[in-house]
Coordinates of C-alpha atoms in Angstrom, one line a residue:
Chain A
M1 CA 21.1 -89.0 -37.2
V2 CA 21.2 -90.8 -34.0
R3 CA 18.0 -91.6 -32.3
L4 CA 17.0 -93.4 -28.8
I5 CA 13.8 -94.7 -28.1
E6 CA 12.5 -95.4 -24.4
V7 CA 16.1 -96.8 -23.6
S8 CA 16.1 -98.4 -20.3
R9 CA 18.7 -100.3 -18.1
R10 CA 18.3 -102.3 -14.9
F11 CA 20.8 -104.0 -12.7
G12 CA 18.9 -106.1 -10.5
A13 CA 16.4 -103.8 -8.9
T14 CA 18.1 -100.5 -9.4
V15 CA 17.2 -98.9 -12.8
A16 CA 20.2 -96.9 -14.0
V17 CA 18.8 -95.6 -17.2
D18 CA 15.1 -94.9 -17.3
R19 CA 13.4 -94.5 -20.4
I20 CA 15.7 -92.1 -22.0
S21 CA 14.8 -90.8 -25.7
L22 CA 16.6 -88.3 -27.5
E23 CA 17.3 -87.6 -31.3
L24 CA 20.6 -85.9 -32.7
A25 CA 20.9 -84.5 -35.9
R26 CA 23.9 -85.6 -38.2
G27 CA 27.1 -83.6 -37.0
A28 CA 25.7 -82.2 -33.7
F29 CA 27.5 -82.2 -30.8
L30 CA 25.4 -83.4 -28.0
T31 CA 26.5 -83.6 -24.0
I32 CA 24.8 -85.6 -21.6
L33 CA 25.4 -83.9 -18.2
G34 CA 24.7 -85.1 -14.7
P35 CA 26.2 -85.8 -11.4
S36 CA 28.4 -89.1 -11.0
G37 CA 26.0 -92.2 -10.6
C38 CA 23.0 -90.6 -12.8
G39 CA 23.4 -93.3 -15.3
K40 CA 25.0 -91.0 -18.2
T41 CA 27.9 -93.6 -18.6
T42 CA 25.9 -96.6 -18.8
L43 CA 23.8 -94.6 -21.3
L44 CA 27.0 -94.0 -23.6
R45 CA 27.9 -97.8 -23.0
M46 CA 24.7 -99.0 -24.3
I47 CA 25.3 -96.8 -27.4
A48 CA 29.0 -98.1 -27.8
G49 CA 27.5 -101.7 -27.5
F50 CA 29.3 -102.8 -24.2
I51 CA 26.0 -102.9 -22.3
A52 CA 22.9 -104.4 -23.7
P53 CA 19.6 -102.3 -23.1
S54 CA 16.8 -103.8 -20.9
A55 CA 14.5 -101.8 -23.0
G56 CA 14.0 -99.5 -26.0
E57 CA 15.9 -98.9 -29.1
I58 CA 18.9 -97.3 -30.3
V59 CA 19.2 -96.3 -34.1
V60 CA 22.4 -94.9 -35.7
H61 CA 22.1 -93.2 -39.1
G62 CA 18.9 -95.4 -39.9
R63 CA 20.1 -98.7 -38.6
P64 CA 19.0 -100.2 -35.0
V65 CA 22.1 -101.4 -33.6
A66 CA 20.9 -103.8 -31.0
D67 CA 21.9 -106.9 -32.7
L68 CA 25.4 -105.5 -33.7
P69 CA 28.4 -106.1 -31.4
P70 CA 30.6 -103.3 -30.7
W71 CA 33.5 -104.2 -33.3
K72 CA 30.4 -104.2 -36.0
R73 CA 29.3 -100.9 -35.0
S74 CA 30.7 -97.5 -36.5
I75 CA 31.3 -95.8 -33.3
G76 CA 34.6 -94.4 -32.1
M77 CA 35.1 -93.8 -28.6
V78 CA 37.3 -91.9 -26.4
F79 CA 37.6 -93.4 -23.0
Q80 CA 37.9 -92.0 -19.5
R81 CA 41.4 -93.2 -19.1
L82 CA 41.8 -93.3 -22.7
A83 CA 42.6 -97.0 -23.0
L84 CA 45.7 -96.3 -25.3
F85 CA 47.5 -99.5 -26.0
P86 CA 50.7 -99.3 -24.1
H87 CA 52.8 -101.6 -26.2
L88 CA 52.1 -99.6 -29.5
T89 CA 53.5 -96.4 -30.6
A90 CA 51.0 -93.2 -31.3
F91 CA 51.1 -94.3 -34.9
G92 CA 50.4 -98.0 -34.2
N93 CA 47.5 -97.0 -32.0
V94 CA 46.0 -94.7 -34.5
A95 CA 46.7 -97.3 -37.3
Y96 CA 44.9 -100.2 -35.1
P97 CA 41.2 -99.6 -36.1
L98 CA 42.6 -99.3 -39.8
Q99 CA 44.1 -102.8 -39.8
M100 CA 41.1 -104.3 -37.8
R101 CA 38.6 -103.0 -39.9
G102 CA 40.5 -104.2 -43.4
F103 CA 41.4 -100.7 -45.0
P104 CA 43.7 -101.3 -47.8
R105 CA 47.4 -101.7 -46.5
D106 CA 49.0 -99.1 -48.7
G107 CA 46.8 -96.3 -47.6
I108 CA 47.1 -96.7 -43.8
A109 CA 50.6 -94.8 -43.3
D110 CA 49.1 -91.7 -45.2
R111 CA 45.8 -91.7 -43.4
V112 CA 47.2 -92.2 -40.0
A113 CA 49.8 -89.3 -40.8
R114 CA 46.8 -87.2 -41.9
Y115 CA 45.1 -87.9 -38.4
L116 CA 47.9 -87.1 -36.7
R117 CA 48.6 -83.8 -38.1
L118 CA 44.6 -83.0 -37.3
V119 CA 45.3 -83.4 -33.9
R120 CA 48.8 -81.6 -34.2
L121 CA 51.0 -84.4 -33.4
E122 CA 52.9 -84.6 -36.5
G123 CA 56.7 -85.8 -35.9
L124 CA 55.3 -87.7 -32.5
G125 CA 54.2 -90.8 -34.3
G126 CA 56.9 -92.9 -33.1
R127 CA 56.4 -92.3 -29.3
R128 CA 54.8 -94.9 -26.8
P129 CA 51.8 -93.5 -24.8
H130 CA 54.0 -93.0 -21.7
E131 CA 56.5 -91.1 -23.5
L132 CA 53.6 -88.3 -24.2
S133 CA 52.1 -85.8 -22.0
G134 CA 48.6 -85.9 -20.9
G135 CA 47.5 -83.3 -23.6
Q136 CA 49.3 -85.5 -26.2
Q137 CA 47.7 -88.9 -25.1
Q138 CA 44.3 -87.2 -25.3
R139 CA 45.1 -86.3 -28.8
V140 CA 46.4 -89.7 -29.7
A141 CA 42.8 -91.2 -28.1
I142 CA 40.8 -88.8 -30.4
A143 CA 42.6 -89.5 -33.4
R144 CA 42.3 -93.3 -32.9
A145 CA 38.6 -92.8 -32.4
L146 CA 38.2 -90.7 -35.7
V147 CA 40.7 -92.3 -38.0
F148 CA 38.3 -95.0 -39.3
E149 CA 35.6 -92.4 -39.9
P150 CA 33.0 -93.7 -37.6
D151 CA 29.3 -92.6 -37.8
L152 CA 29.4 -91.4 -34.3
L153 CA 31.8 -90.3 -31.6
L154 CA 31.6 -91.1 -28.1
L155 CA 33.5 -89.1 -25.4
D156 CA 33.3 -90.9 -22.0
E157 CA 34.7 -87.8 -19.6
P158 CA 38.1 -88.1 -21.3
L159 CA 38.9 -84.5 -20.0
A160 CA 38.0 -85.0 -16.2
A161 CA 41.3 -86.2 -15.3
L162 CA 43.2 -83.0 -16.6
D163 CA 44.0 -80.1 -14.7
K164 CA 41.9 -76.9 -15.2
K165 CA 43.8 -75.1 -17.7
L166 CA 44.7 -78.0 -19.9
R167 CA 41.2 -79.3 -19.7
E168 CA 39.8 -75.9 -21.0
D169 CA 42.2 -76.1 -23.8
M170 CA 41.3 -79.4 -24.9
Q171 CA 37.3 -78.7 -24.7
L172 CA 38.2 -75.9 -27.5
E173 CA 40.4 -78.6 -29.2
F174 CA 37.5 -81.2 -29.2
R175 CA 35.4 -78.8 -30.4
R176 CA 37.6 -77.7 -33.3
I177 CA 38.2 -81.2 -34.5
Q178 CA 34.6 -82.0 -34.1
Q179 CA 33.3 -79.0 -36.3
E180 CA 36.3 -79.8 -38.9
L181 CA 35.2 -83.4 -39.5
G182 CA 31.7 -82.8 -38.7
V183 CA 31.3 -85.8 -37.0
T184 CA 28.0 -86.7 -34.7
T185 CA 29.3 -86.5 -31.0
I186 CA 27.9 -87.7 -27.7
N187 CA 29.9 -86.2 -24.8
V188 CA 29.3 -87.4 -21.3
T189 CA 30.4 -85.1 -18.5
H190 CA 29.5 -83.7 -14.9
D191 CA 31.4 -80.7 -15.6
Q192 CA 28.4 -78.1 -16.3
R193 CA 30.9 -75.5 -17.9
E194 CA 32.3 -78.2 -20.2
A195 CA 28.7 -78.9 -21.3
L196 CA 28.0 -75.2 -21.8
V197 CA 31.2 -74.5 -23.8
M198 CA 31.3 -77.5 -26.1
S199 CA 27.8 -78.6 -27.1
D200 CA 25.1 -77.9 -29.5
R201 CA 22.6 -79.4 -27.3
V202 CA 22.7 -80.4 -23.5
L203 CA 20.7 -83.5 -21.9
V204 CA 20.9 -83.2 -18.1
M205 CA 20.2 -86.4 -16.5
D206 CA 19.6 -87.3 -12.7
Q207 CA 18.8 -90.6 -11.3
G208 CA 18.5 -92.4 -14.8
R209 CA 16.0 -90.0 -15.7
L210 CA 15.9 -87.1 -18.3
Q211 CA 15.6 -83.9 -16.6
Q212 CA 16.0 -81.5 -19.5
A213 CA 17.2 -81.2 -23.4
G214 CA 18.0 -78.0 -24.9
T215 CA 20.4 -75.8 -26.1
P216 CA 23.1 -74.7 -23.6
E217 CA 21.2 -71.3 -23.4
E218 CA 17.8 -72.7 -22.9
T219 CA 19.1 -75.0 -20.2
Y220 CA 20.7 -72.2 -18.4
A221 CA 17.9 -69.7 -18.6
R222 CA 15.1 -71.5 -18.1
P223 CA 15.8 -74.4 -16.2
A224 CA 12.9 -77.1 -16.3
N225 CA 13.2 -78.2 -12.6
R226 CA 14.6 -77.5 -9.4
F227 CA 17.5 -80.1 -10.1
V228 CA 18.6 -78.5 -13.2
A229 CA 18.5 -75.1 -11.6
G230 CA 20.5 -76.1 -9.0
F231 CA 23.2 -78.4 -11.1
I232 CA 24.2 -75.6 -13.7
G233 CA 25.1 -72.6 -12.2
L234 CA 25.5 -71.0 -8.7
T235 CA 21.8 -70.7 -7.8
N236 CA 20.1 -69.5 -4.3
F237 CA 16.9 -71.6 -3.5
L238 CA 14.3 -69.6 -1.2
P239 CA 11.0 -71.2 0.1
A240 CA 8.1 -68.9 -0.7
E241 CA 4.6 -68.8 -0.8
V242 CA 1.8 -67.8 -3.6
V243 CA -0.4 -65.1 -1.9
D244 CA -2.3 -64.1 -4.8
R245 CA -2.7 -65.3 -8.7
G246 CA -4.0 -62.4 -11.0
P247 CA -4.3 -62.6 -14.6
G248 CA -1.3 -60.7 -15.6
A249 CA 1.0 -61.1 -12.3
T250 CA 1.5 -63.4 -9.4
R251 CA 2.1 -62.1 -5.8
L252 CA 4.7 -64.2 -3.8
R253 CA 5.8 -64.1 -0.2
I254 CA 9.4 -64.8 0.5
G255 CA 10.0 -64.6 4.0
A256 CA 8.7 -61.1 5.1
L257 CA 9.2 -59.7 1.5
E258 CA 6.2 -59.5 -1.1
I259 CA 7.2 -59.7 -4.9
T260 CA 5.0 -59.4 -7.9
L261 CA 6.0 -61.5 -10.8
P262 CA 5.2 -60.2 -14.1
G263 CA 2.8 -62.3 -16.2
A264 CA 5.6 -63.6 -18.4
T265 CA 7.0 -65.8 -15.6
A266 CA 6.0 -69.4 -15.2
R267 CA 3.0 -69.4 -13.2
P268 CA 3.4 -71.2 -9.9
A269 CA 0.7 -73.3 -8.4
A270 CA -0.7 -72.0 -5.3
G271 CA 0.6 -72.7 -2.1
P272 CA 4.2 -73.2 -1.0
I273 CA 6.8 -73.0 -3.8
E274 CA 10.3 -72.6 -4.1
V275 CA 12.1 -69.8 -5.8
A276 CA 15.4 -69.9 -7.6
L277 CA 17.7 -67.1 -8.0
R278 CA 21.2 -67.3 -9.9
A279 CA 24.1 -65.6 -7.9
E280 CA 25.3 -63.6 -10.9
R281 CA 21.8 -62.0 -11.2
I282 CA 22.2 -60.4 -7.7
R283 CA 23.9 -57.0 -7.4
L284 CA 25.7 -55.3 -4.8
L285 CA 24.1 -51.8 -4.8
A286 CA 25.9 -48.4 -4.1
P287 CA 24.4 -46.7 -1.5
D288 CA 22.4 -44.4 -3.9
E289 CA 21.7 -47.1 -6.3
A290 CA 18.0 -48.2 -6.9
A291 CA 16.7 -51.7 -8.3
E292 CA 13.5 -53.3 -9.2
I293 CA 13.8 -55.5 -5.8
T294 CA 16.1 -54.2 -3.0
V295 CA 16.8 -55.9 0.4
A296 CA 19.2 -55.2 3.2
G297 CA 21.6 -57.5 4.5
T298 CA 25.0 -58.1 6.3
I299 CA 28.0 -60.0 4.7
A300 CA 28.4 -63.3 6.4
A301 CA 31.6 -64.5 4.4
A302 CA 33.6 -63.3 1.5
V303 CA 35.7 -65.5 -0.7
F304 CA 38.3 -64.0 -3.1
E305 CA 38.6 -66.2 -6.2
G306 CA 40.7 -63.7 -8.2
D307 CA 38.6 -62.4 -11.0
R308 CA 35.7 -62.5 -8.4
V309 CA 34.7 -62.4 -5.0
V310 CA 31.9 -64.9 -3.6
Y311 CA 29.8 -63.1 -1.0
E312 CA 27.4 -64.9 1.3
V313 CA 24.9 -62.4 2.7
G314 CA 22.4 -62.7 5.3
V315 CA 19.3 -61.0 4.6
P316 CA 16.8 -61.2 7.7
A317 CA 13.8 -60.3 5.7
L318 CA 14.2 -63.5 3.7
G319 CA 14.9 -65.8 6.7
P320 CA 17.8 -67.6 8.4
Q321 CA 19.3 -68.5 5.0
T322 CA 22.1 -66.8 3.4
L323 CA 22.2 -65.6 -0.2
K324 CA 25.3 -66.3 -2.4
L325 CA 26.4 -63.6 -4.9
Y326 CA 29.4 -62.6 -7.2
D327 CA 31.3 -59.3 -7.1
L328 CA 32.8 -59.6 -10.8
D329 CA 35.0 -56.5 -10.2
P330 CA 36.6 -57.2 -6.7
L331 CA 39.6 -54.6 -7.6
G332 CA 37.4 -51.9 -8.9
H333 CA 36.0 -51.5 -5.3
G334 CA 37.0 -52.6 -2.0
R335 CA 36.3 -56.0 -0.7
R336 CA 33.6 -56.0 2.0
R337 CA 34.4 -57.5 5.3
P338 CA 32.2 -60.1 7.1
G339 CA 29.8 -57.9 9.3
E340 CA 29.7 -54.9 7.0
P341 CA 25.9 -54.0 5.9
V342 CA 25.1 -54.0 2.3
R343 CA 22.2 -53.6 0.0
L344 CA 21.3 -56.1 -2.8
G345 CA 19.2 -55.8 -5.8
W346 CA 17.9 -57.9 -8.7
L347 CA 15.0 -57.8 -11.1
A348 CA 11.8 -59.6 -10.6
R349 CA 12.0 -61.7 -13.8
D350 CA 15.4 -63.1 -12.8
L351 CA 13.6 -65.1 -10.0
L352 CA 12.5 -68.5 -11.2
T353 CA 10.0 -70.3 -9.6
F354 CA 9.4 -74.1 -8.8
T355 CA 6.7 -76.3 -7.4
P356 CA 8.7 -78.6 -5.0
Chain B
M1 CA 69.9 -89.6 19.8
S2 CA 71.3 -86.9 17.4
R3 CA 70.5 -87.1 13.8
G4 CA 74.2 -87.6 12.7
W5 CA 74.4 -90.8 15.0
L6 CA 71.3 -92.2 13.5
L7 CA 72.6 -91.5 9.8
W8 CA 75.8 -93.4 10.7
L9 CA 73.6 -96.3 12.1
L10 CA 72.0 -96.3 9.0
V11 CA 74.6 -96.4 6.7
G12 CA 76.3 -99.1 8.8
L13 CA 73.4 -101.2 8.3
V14 CA 73.0 -100.7 4.7
V15 CA 76.6 -101.7 4.3
L16 CA 76.4 -104.4 6.3
D17 CA 73.2 -105.7 4.3
L18 CA 75.0 -105.7 1.1
A19 CA 78.0 -107.2 2.4
F20 CA 75.8 -110.1 3.6
L21 CA 73.8 -110.3 0.3
A22 CA 76.8 -110.6 -1.9
L23 CA 79.5 -112.2 0.5
P24 CA 78.5 -116.0 0.2
T25 CA 78.4 -115.6 -3.7
L26 CA 81.7 -113.6 -3.7
V27 CA 83.3 -116.4 -1.5
V28 CA 82.3 -119.5 -3.7
L29 CA 83.0 -117.5 -6.7
I30 CA 86.7 -116.8 -5.6
A31 CA 87.2 -120.1 -4.0
S32 CA 86.5 -121.9 -7.4
F33 CA 89.4 -120.6 -8.9
T34 CA 91.7 -122.4 -6.6
P35 CA 94.4 -124.6 -8.0
G36 CA 94.6 -126.8 -5.2
T37 CA 92.8 -129.8 -4.2
I38 CA 90.7 -128.7 -1.1
I39 CA 88.2 -125.9 -1.0
A40 CA 89.8 -122.8 0.6
F41 CA 89.1 -119.1 1.0
P42 CA 91.3 -117.1 0.1
P43 CA 92.6 -119.5 -2.8
E44 CA 96.2 -120.2 -2.9
G45 CA 96.2 -119.2 -6.6
L46 CA 94.2 -118.8 -9.6
S47 CA 93.1 -121.4 -11.9
L48 CA 90.4 -122.7 -14.1
R49 CA 91.5 -126.1 -13.2
W50 CA 88.0 -127.2 -11.4
Y51 CA 86.1 -125.7 -14.4
A52 CA 87.9 -128.0 -16.8
A53 CA 87.1 -130.8 -14.6
L54 CA 83.3 -130.2 -14.5
L55 CA 83.5 -130.7 -18.3
D56 CA 85.1 -134.2 -17.7
R57 CA 82.4 -135.1 -15.0
P58 CA 79.4 -136.5 -17.2
D59 CA 77.2 -136.9 -14.3
F60 CA 77.4 -133.3 -13.5
L61 CA 76.7 -132.4 -16.9
R62 CA 73.8 -134.8 -17.3
A63 CA 72.4 -133.3 -13.8
L64 CA 72.8 -130.0 -15.3
W65 CA 70.9 -130.8 -18.3
R66 CA 68.1 -132.3 -16.1
S67 CA 67.9 -129.4 -14.4
L68 CA 67.5 -127.3 -17.3
L69 CA 64.8 -129.6 -18.4
V70 CA 63.0 -129.3 -15.2
G71 CA 63.0 -125.6 -15.7
L72 CA 61.7 -125.6 -19.3
V73 CA 58.9 -127.9 -18.1
C74 CA 57.9 -126.0 -15.3
T75 CA 58.0 -122.5 -17.3
A76 CA 56.1 -124.2 -20.3
L77 CA 53.2 -125.1 -17.7
A78 CA 53.5 -122.1 -15.6
V79 CA 53.1 -119.3 -18.5
P80 CA 49.6 -120.3 -19.8
I81 CA 48.4 -121.5 -16.4
G82 CA 49.6 -118.6 -14.5
T83 CA 48.8 -115.9 -17.1
L84 CA 45.2 -117.0 -17.5
A85 CA 44.7 -117.2 -13.7
A86 CA 46.0 -113.8 -13.1
L87 CA 43.9 -112.2 -16.0
A88 CA 40.7 -114.2 -14.5
L89 CA 41.4 -113.2 -10.9
A90 CA 42.4 -109.5 -11.7
R91 CA 39.7 -108.8 -14.3
F92 CA 36.2 -110.6 -13.6
R93 CA 34.6 -110.7 -10.3
L94 CA 34.4 -114.4 -9.9
R95 CA 32.3 -116.0 -7.7
G96 CA 34.5 -117.7 -4.6
G97 CA 37.4 -115.4 -6.4
T98 CA 38.8 -114.7 -3.3
A99 CA 38.8 -118.4 -2.0
L100 CA 40.4 -119.2 -5.4
Q101 CA 43.0 -116.8 -4.7
V102 CA 43.9 -118.3 -1.4
Y103 CA 43.4 -121.9 -3.1
L104 CA 46.3 -120.8 -5.4
L105 CA 48.6 -119.2 -2.8
L106 CA 48.5 -122.5 -0.5
P107 CA 51.4 -124.1 -2.0
F108 CA 53.3 -121.2 -1.0
T109 CA 52.3 -121.1 2.7
I110 CA 52.8 -125.0 3.2
P111 CA 56.4 -126.1 4.4
L112 CA 58.2 -127.5 1.3
V113 CA 58.7 -130.6 3.3
V114 CA 55.1 -131.5 3.5
S115 CA 54.5 -130.4 -0.2
G116 CA 56.9 -132.6 -1.1
I117 CA 55.7 -135.6 0.8
G118 CA 52.1 -134.7 -0.8
L119 CA 53.6 -134.8 -4.2
M120 CA 55.7 -138.0 -3.7
L121 CA 52.5 -139.8 -2.6
V122 CA 50.4 -138.6 -5.7
F123 CA 53.5 -138.9 -8.1
G124 CA 53.9 -142.5 -6.8
Q125 CA 50.6 -143.4 -7.5
L126 CA 51.0 -142.1 -10.9
G127 CA 54.1 -144.0 -11.5
W128 CA 56.0 -140.8 -11.9
L129 CA 58.5 -141.2 -9.3
G130 CA 62.2 -141.2 -10.6
R131 CA 61.5 -139.3 -13.7
V132 CA 62.6 -135.7 -14.3
W133 CA 59.9 -133.9 -16.1
P134 CA 57.5 -134.5 -13.2
V135 CA 60.0 -132.3 -11.0
G136 CA 59.1 -129.3 -13.3
V137 CA 55.6 -130.2 -12.7
A138 CA 56.1 -130.0 -9.0
A139 CA 58.3 -126.8 -9.3
C140 CA 55.3 -125.3 -11.1
V141 CA 52.7 -126.3 -8.6
I142 CA 54.8 -125.0 -5.7
N143 CA 55.9 -121.6 -7.2
L144 CA 53.0 -120.8 -9.2
P145 CA 52.2 -117.7 -6.8
F146 CA 55.3 -116.0 -8.1
M147 CA 54.1 -116.2 -12.0
I148 CA 50.4 -115.1 -10.7
W149 CA 52.0 -112.2 -9.0
A150 CA 54.1 -111.1 -11.8
V151 CA 51.3 -111.1 -14.4
A152 CA 48.7 -109.7 -12.1
A153 CA 50.9 -106.8 -11.2
A154 CA 50.8 -106.1 -15.0
V155 CA 47.1 -106.6 -15.5
N156 CA 46.1 -104.4 -12.3
H157 CA 48.4 -101.6 -14.3
L158 CA 46.2 -101.8 -17.3
D159 CA 43.2 -99.8 -18.1
P160 CA 40.2 -102.0 -17.7
D161 CA 38.7 -100.6 -20.9
L162 CA 41.5 -101.7 -22.8
E163 CA 39.6 -104.6 -24.5
N164 CA 36.4 -102.5 -25.0
A165 CA 38.6 -99.9 -26.8
A166 CA 40.0 -102.6 -28.9
Q167 CA 36.3 -104.0 -29.4
S168 CA 35.1 -100.5 -30.4
L169 CA 37.9 -100.0 -32.8
G170 CA 36.9 -103.1 -34.8
A171 CA 38.5 -106.2 -33.0
P172 CA 36.3 -109.2 -32.3
P173 CA 37.0 -110.5 -28.8
T174 CA 39.7 -113.1 -29.3
H175 CA 41.4 -110.6 -31.8
A176 CA 41.4 -108.2 -28.8
F177 CA 43.2 -110.5 -26.4
V178 CA 45.7 -111.3 -28.9
T179 CA 46.7 -108.3 -30.4
V180 CA 46.1 -105.9 -27.1
T181 CA 45.7 -107.8 -23.7
L182 CA 48.4 -110.4 -24.5
P183 CA 51.2 -107.7 -25.5
A184 CA 50.1 -105.2 -22.9
V185 CA 50.7 -107.9 -20.0
M186 CA 53.9 -109.5 -21.8
P187 CA 56.4 -107.7 -19.3
G188 CA 54.7 -109.5 -16.4
I189 CA 54.6 -112.9 -18.5
V190 CA 58.3 -112.3 -19.2
T191 CA 59.1 -111.6 -15.7
G192 CA 57.3 -114.4 -14.3
A193 CA 58.6 -116.8 -16.7
L194 CA 62.1 -115.9 -15.9
V195 CA 61.6 -116.4 -12.0
M196 CA 59.8 -119.6 -12.5
F197 CA 62.7 -120.8 -14.7
I198 CA 65.6 -120.0 -12.1
L199 CA 63.3 -121.2 -9.2
A200 CA 62.9 -124.6 -11.1
V201 CA 66.4 -124.9 -11.9
N202 CA 67.2 -124.3 -8.4
E203 CA 64.7 -126.4 -6.8
F204 CA 66.2 -128.8 -4.4
L205 CA 64.0 -130.0 -1.5
V206 CA 61.0 -131.2 -3.5
S207 CA 63.6 -132.6 -6.2
L208 CA 65.2 -134.6 -3.6
M209 CA 61.9 -136.3 -2.8
L210 CA 61.0 -136.9 -6.1
V211 CA 64.1 -138.3 -8.0
D212 CA 66.3 -141.4 -7.9
A213 CA 69.9 -142.1 -8.2
R214 CA 69.7 -142.1 -11.9
T215 CA 67.7 -138.8 -12.4
V216 CA 69.2 -136.3 -10.1
T217 CA 69.0 -132.8 -10.8
L218 CA 72.1 -130.7 -10.3
P219 CA 71.0 -129.3 -6.6
V220 CA 70.6 -132.8 -5.5
L221 CA 74.0 -133.8 -7.1
V222 CA 75.6 -131.2 -4.9
Y223 CA 73.9 -132.0 -2.0
N224 CA 74.9 -135.5 -2.3
A225 CA 78.6 -134.6 -3.2
I226 CA 79.0 -132.4 -0.1
R227 CA 77.9 -135.0 2.1
S228 CA 81.3 -137.0 1.3
I229 CA 84.0 -134.5 0.7
I230 CA 83.8 -130.9 -0.1
T231 CA 86.0 -130.8 -3.3
P232 CA 86.9 -127.4 -5.4
D233 CA 84.5 -128.9 -8.2
L234 CA 81.4 -127.9 -6.2
A235 CA 82.5 -124.5 -5.9
A236 CA 82.7 -124.4 -9.8
V237 CA 79.1 -125.7 -10.0
S238 CA 77.8 -123.1 -7.7
A239 CA 79.5 -120.4 -10.2
V240 CA 77.7 -122.1 -13.0
Y241 CA 74.6 -121.0 -10.8
V242 CA 75.7 -117.8 -10.4
G243 CA 76.3 -117.5 -14.2
L244 CA 72.5 -118.8 -15.0
A245 CA 70.9 -116.1 -12.6
L246 CA 73.1 -113.7 -14.1
V247 CA 71.9 -114.5 -17.7
A248 CA 68.4 -114.4 -16.3
I249 CA 68.7 -110.8 -14.7
L250 CA 70.4 -109.7 -18.2
L251 CA 67.5 -111.2 -20.2
L252 CA 65.0 -109.5 -17.9
D253 CA 66.8 -106.0 -18.2
R254 CA 66.8 -106.5 -21.9
L255 CA 63.4 -107.4 -22.4
V256 CA 61.3 -105.7 -19.8
G257 CA 63.6 -103.4 -17.9
L258 CA 64.5 -104.0 -14.5
D259 CA 63.3 -100.5 -13.6
I260 CA 59.8 -102.2 -13.1
F261 CA 61.1 -103.7 -9.6
L262 CA 62.4 -100.5 -8.5
R263 CA 59.7 -98.1 -9.7
S264 CA 56.6 -97.7 -7.6
R265 CA 53.9 -97.7 -10.1
K266 CA 51.4 -95.2 -10.8
S267 CA 47.9 -96.4 -10.1

């Protein structure tokens, strides 16, 4: 189990990491998600031991690691630019931690071979890093970080530099290896999709602070605040006002539109609030189709992305702002042109409310 | 101007350039095989007479040995100093790092005559004038930027997390430096060392000021010789130099690969 207790790090006057606490069960896969500069890499480097925390405690498998330098911690790390040793072969790279950590010499070759097989690099052990493709280099880096069976595996955005296709393949590959070995893993990324695809738990950070911790589903379905709602997924934000708060429902005014939210929705405080609506929750309605909430608008822009069209629709009733939404079956019906009138519909429970 | 015209102009310039690069060396090489007693191009025949004559000139051989010694002293000093300086400058944000960089490049921007006079004064005070090894020290001081550039190019090419990676894999800092950083910048070190060696063996102007009649290095000896009569043995000596340079380039190719000079590096 990995535990962080109120871990902070200051650089001069700036607080890079501000009292982050977390608990991670053995064998779980956690992703720390946040924009660049949010402090996630600093947090990871504190766990690895390259940076000392200004305050707080880090405990790995019951053992506080504050006094342990990186080479005495049992933590494997895959670096952003991989940091493979250019003068060693793939085999040499993977054997390195075993040699440094004093594993018995006669067992090293077998073990390296076993891990090269695990990452599907059998037969390529003799190649130098520059003779390997990007994906193969990733595999060497992960084998090297795992071969000494560390208590904890850290991933510092190693997939960020790959092209989309390879990145998505490697996400699944990392997950497969992680589950096969059952190694506790902390991954850092700014890619929301990667966080949702790979992890058991997601921790969202912004400006050094914890914004939300939970499963990928929770984080997506019930964002804790406006930042999380905006960072994960494509989300429309609309200014609104609470008109009336009854015992079972809340009446909101969004522009000229009045909407009653069912009681199950989180209660906004009285006064000005903000309403969030995910792009995929909005439907383009057929002429005779009905929905719980319907508005009329005009297409302002249409972007074809292959599997979907992203529309921006101006809705006079909601104010000057346009709504973004997807058509996930663009080949099934014709593409709408800018200027074309449309009707949009969604469910009241899809509206998320935040006090600004 | 038509494109064809431009192309021919470019081809012409390249041919001219290549010719002027190689021509002086070729002329001297060919002239060194003359059987006659005066240096002439083209030679009147072919003979190794003057190479044989070199072996009978102990002053030439001793000067050659001194020049090699200068090269060794210079390289032995430049490798540790230049490597550590380049690592420090490239790796750490040193206070006054830019100033230090300028300071290290200073000898390079100053005319050699001025450096020579300065070194002559200092070495004179220290009682080092007229000895061979201080010439190596001088060559190291003057040419150190080449060593630093060679290593810095290799360091800049490295992943800044290389030592962190070694540490997280179980290597204490000194171990990480010896097993990872040093081998990873070795191509730069080898390149720098060979360049420094060749430059020191060829070093003329400053040597001229630091040596006396008993300790002349080979370039100074050649210079002294051409001031009297230009005999074909000088062409033979030049051929020895060409040979040395060739050996250095071959070594470089075997150890590092010449393509690092030709290929633009990926960031």
